[in-house]
Tab-separated table of C-alpha atoms in Angstrom:
chain	number	residue	atom	x	y	z
R	1	MET	CA	69.229	20.474	-14.715
R	2	ASN	CA	67.917	19.159	-11.430
R	3	ILE	CA	64.604	19.809	-9.717
R	4	VAL	CA	63.579	18.463	-6.316
R	5	CYS	CA	59.959	17.383	-5.844
R	6	LEU	CA	58.721	17.161	-2.261
R	7	ASP	CA	55.486	15.960	-0.774
R	8	MET	CA	53.946	18.438	1.686
R	9	GLU	CA	51.848	16.733	4.364
R	10	GLY	CA	53.829	14.445	6.635
R	11	VAL	CA	57.074	15.787	5.163
R	12	LEU	CA	57.013	19.570	5.678
R	13	VAL	CA	53.809	20.073	7.669
R	14	PRO	CA	51.663	17.801	9.866
R	15	GLU	CA	48.830	15.875	8.214
R	16	ILE	CA	45.941	18.349	7.864
R	17	TRP	CA	43.206	15.720	8.151
R	18	ILE	CA	44.698	14.193	11.309
R	19	ALA	CA	44.887	17.639	12.934
R	20	PHE	CA	41.295	18.351	11.900
R	21	ALA	CA	40.093	14.926	13.090
R	22	GLU	CA	41.567	15.651	16.528
R	23	GLU	CA	40.166	19.191	16.675
R	24	ALA	CA	36.678	18.128	15.535
R	25	GLY	CA	36.654	14.925	17.595
R	26	ILE	CA	35.979	12.737	14.530
R	27	PRO	CA	38.493	9.845	14.618
R	28	GLU	CA	37.286	8.474	11.235
R	29	LEU	CA	38.919	11.479	9.551
R	30	LYS	CA	42.369	10.310	10.654
R	31	ARG	CA	42.612	8.046	7.583
R	32	THR	CA	45.326	9.311	5.203
R	33	THR	CA	47.147	8.095	2.090
R	34	ARG	CA	49.319	6.086	4.482
R	35	ASP	CA	46.209	3.946	5.124
R	36	GLU	CA	44.307	4.240	1.822
R	37	PRO	CA	46.298	4.238	-1.457
R	38	ASP	CA	43.205	5.148	-3.556
R	39	TYR	CA	43.021	8.934	-3.203
R	40	ASP	CA	39.592	9.372	-4.858
R	41	LYS	CA	38.117	6.795	-2.511
R	42	LEU	CA	39.764	8.505	0.480
R	43	MET	CA	38.522	11.997	-0.457
R	44	ASN	CA	34.963	10.860	-1.098
R	45	TYR	CA	35.005	9.112	2.286
R	46	ARG	CA	36.205	12.355	3.944
R	47	LEU	CA	33.647	14.581	2.199
R	48	ASN	CA	30.812	12.257	3.215
R	49	ILE	CA	31.893	12.489	6.863
R	50	LEU	CA	32.095	16.310	6.665
R	51	ARG	CA	28.540	16.403	5.224
R	52	GLU	CA	27.217	14.087	7.956
R	53	HIS	CA	28.607	16.464	10.585
R	54	GLY	CA	27.591	19.678	8.760
R	55	LEU	CA	31.205	20.860	8.528
R	56	GLY	CA	32.375	23.152	5.718
R	57	LEU	CA	35.526	24.750	4.353
R	58	LYS	CA	35.743	27.407	7.093
R	59	ASP	CA	35.745	24.689	9.784
R	60	VAL	CA	38.724	22.938	8.203
R	61	GLN	CA	40.523	26.233	7.508
R	62	ALA	CA	40.171	27.254	11.174
R	63	THR	CA	42.196	24.181	12.148
R	64	ILE	CA	44.744	24.719	9.346
R	65	GLY	CA	45.340	28.262	10.642
R	66	LYS	CA	46.692	26.712	13.861
R	67	ILE	CA	49.068	24.273	12.131
R	68	ASP	CA	52.767	25.107	11.982
R	69	PRO	CA	55.369	23.476	9.734
R	70	LEU	CA	57.274	20.554	11.257
R	71	PRO	CA	60.285	21.711	13.324
R	72	GLY	CA	63.169	22.444	10.936
R	73	ALA	CA	61.032	22.237	7.773
R	74	LYS	CA	61.325	25.909	6.780
R	75	GLU	CA	65.094	25.965	7.376
R	76	PHE	CA	65.487	22.754	5.357
R	77	LEU	CA	63.403	24.199	2.520
R	78	ASP	CA	65.256	27.545	2.579
R	79	GLU	CA	68.633	25.829	2.316
R	80	LEU	CA	67.433	23.456	-0.392
R	81	ARG	CA	65.970	26.339	-2.423
R	82	SER	CA	69.299	28.185	-2.170
R	83	ILE	CA	71.083	25.367	-4.038
R	84	THR	CA	68.492	23.957	-6.457
R	85	GLN	CA	64.969	24.352	-7.837
R	86	VAL	CA	62.208	22.902	-5.675
R	87	ILE	CA	58.527	22.156	-6.277
R	88	ILE	CA	56.105	20.901	-3.655
R	89	LEU	CA	53.792	18.307	-5.193
R	90	SER	CA	50.795	17.706	-2.991
R	91	ASP	CA	47.438	16.003	-3.273
R	92	THR	CA	46.034	18.667	-0.950
R	93	PHE	CA	43.970	21.617	-2.147
R	94	LEU	CA	44.766	25.268	-2.747
R	95	GLN	CA	42.112	26.335	-0.210
R	96	PHE	CA	43.888	24.263	2.470
R	97	ALA	CA	47.509	24.901	1.533
R	98	GLN	CA	47.697	28.707	1.265
R	99	PRO	CA	48.176	29.502	5.000
R	100	LEU	CA	50.851	26.798	5.212
R	101	MET	CA	52.683	28.131	2.151
R	102	LYS	CA	52.911	31.511	3.876
R	103	LYS	CA	54.580	29.891	6.898
R	104	LEU	CA	57.031	28.092	4.586
R	105	GLY	CA	58.031	31.267	2.724
R	106	TYR	CA	55.817	30.722	-0.353
R	107	PRO	CA	57.597	27.866	-2.137
R	108	THR	CA	56.219	26.724	-5.502
R	109	LEU	CA	53.254	24.418	-4.965
R	110	PHE	CA	51.361	22.209	-7.429
R	111	CYS	CA	48.149	20.910	-5.861
R	112	ASN	CA	44.424	20.442	-6.499
R	113	GLU	CA	41.247	22.480	-5.930
R	114	LEU	CA	38.100	22.053	-3.903
R	115	VAL	CA	34.662	22.833	-5.298
R	116	ILE	CA	32.887	24.965	-2.691
R	117	GLY	CA	29.123	25.440	-2.645
R	118	GLU	CA	27.424	28.780	-1.927
R	119	ASP	CA	26.701	27.481	1.577
R	120	GLY	CA	30.437	27.056	2.249
R	121	MET	CA	30.223	23.265	2.151
R	122	ILE	CA	32.815	21.287	0.203
R	123	ASP	CA	30.782	19.844	-2.673
R	124	ASP	CA	33.548	18.118	-4.601
R	125	PHE	CA	37.241	18.139	-5.436
R	126	ARG	CA	39.041	18.707	-8.724
R	127	MET	CA	42.296	16.853	-9.301
R	128	ARG	CA	44.902	18.527	-11.500
R	129	CYS	CA	45.507	15.310	-13.416
R	130	GLU	CA	45.517	11.559	-12.822
R	131	LYS	CA	48.393	10.294	-10.620
R	132	SER	CA	49.373	13.943	-10.253
R	133	LYS	CA	52.776	13.445	-8.604
R	134	LEU	CA	54.046	10.818	-11.043
R	135	THR	CA	52.509	12.674	-14.021
R	136	THR	CA	54.199	15.929	-12.945
R	137	VAL	CA	57.605	14.260	-12.477
R	138	ARG	CA	57.290	12.644	-15.925
R	139	GLY	CA	56.308	16.047	-17.355
R	140	LEU	CA	59.331	17.728	-15.774
R	141	GLN	CA	61.586	14.992	-17.146
R	142	SER	CA	60.095	15.501	-20.620
R	143	ILE	CA	61.220	19.156	-20.592
R	144	GLY	CA	64.809	18.439	-19.607
R	145	PHE	CA	64.820	18.148	-15.808
R	146	GLU	CA	66.285	15.342	-13.775
R	147	THR	CA	64.078	14.822	-10.735
R	148	ILE	CA	64.873	13.965	-7.136
R	149	ALA	CA	61.805	13.175	-5.027
R	150	ALA	CA	60.899	12.631	-1.379
R	151	GLY	CA	57.640	11.718	0.318
R	152	ASP	CA	56.106	9.622	3.079
R	153	SER	CA	53.054	7.808	1.660
R	154	PHE	CA	51.818	5.339	-0.939
R	155	ASN	CA	50.862	8.172	-3.301
R	156	ASP	CA	54.498	9.400	-3.320
R	157	LEU	CA	56.035	6.120	-4.458
R	158	GLY	CA	55.367	6.753	-8.156
R	159	MET	CA	57.369	9.979	-8.219
R	160	ILE	CA	60.051	8.527	-5.920
R	161	GLN	CA	60.610	5.451	-8.086
R	162	ALA	CA	60.490	7.425	-11.366
R	163	SER	CA	63.170	9.899	-10.226
R	164	LYS	CA	66.947	9.593	-10.566
R	165	ALA	CA	67.031	9.601	-6.753
R	166	GLY	CA	64.097	9.124	-4.410
R	167	PHE	CA	63.679	8.963	-0.663
R	168	LEU	CA	61.095	8.122	1.956
R	169	PHE	CA	60.902	10.707	4.730
R	170	LYS	CA	59.162	10.219	8.082
R	171	SER	CA	57.210	7.350	6.527
R	172	PRO	CA	55.487	4.533	8.440
R	173	GLU	CA	57.520	1.380	9.087
R	174	SER	CA	54.960	-0.619	7.077
R	175	ILE	CA	55.787	1.346	3.885
R	176	GLN	CA	59.536	1.168	4.591
R	177	ALA	CA	59.255	-2.607	5.031
R	178	GLU	CA	57.330	-2.973	1.769
R	179	TYR	CA	59.882	-0.856	-0.155
R	180	PRO	CA	63.260	-1.715	1.445
R	181	ASP	CA	65.128	-0.538	-1.673
R	182	VAL	CA	64.054	3.102	-1.119
R	183	PRO	CA	66.375	4.941	1.319
R	184	ALA	CA	64.382	6.183	4.320
R	185	TYR	CA	65.238	9.124	6.583
R	186	GLU	CA	63.750	10.650	9.718
R	187	GLU	CA	65.704	13.929	10.077
R	188	PHE	CA	65.855	16.939	7.742
R	189	ASP	CA	69.673	17.111	7.840
R	190	GLU	CA	69.879	13.457	6.687
R	191	LEU	CA	67.462	14.140	3.829
R	192	LEU	CA	69.334	17.311	2.846
R	193	ASP	CA	72.644	15.407	2.746
R	194	ALA	CA	71.091	12.666	0.599
R	195	ILE	CA	69.643	15.216	-1.830
R	196	LYS	CA	72.971	17.095	-2.039
R	197	LYS	CA	74.750	13.827	-2.926
R	198	ALA	CA	72.138	13.112	-5.593
R	199	LEU	CA	72.562	16.618	-7.071
């Protein structure tokens, strides 16, 4: 029994925080898990910047509403879902991901939640579990699934390396250079072929 686990941002959709950083004119918010492996540290850094600028959930959601999946992402996902089970494992938050899931045809998503204050400000974030992608892949393996994983950032490497097949997709050259043993692809058809072979 196979199940494919895919990262969301950078793989299927553009990076939400980069899009928001550009829209809001706050370059400091362009930092992602490609730059900062410690996700808690990264999120606290982001929330502090939002507070400094008086920006809340609605401000971020307005930008997300304008984001479309990467070209070919929905077709790739549709074909993949027609041949095997797929879960999107993301460190993003339900309040951010919902409009994007609609554009991708509502695939299964495991992600985290934001804690929103009565004033609409993002007060905190609630992670599903520690090392959520690796923990989820290990959990799936414990109930009889063989996992195949793909992602683009440091926080995807755990699930990629723990799976029977794992791939980097649209990842920075610095990560590819650091992990030369992980096959790296740039195009959806290449990734689809690699996953089909692994199945």
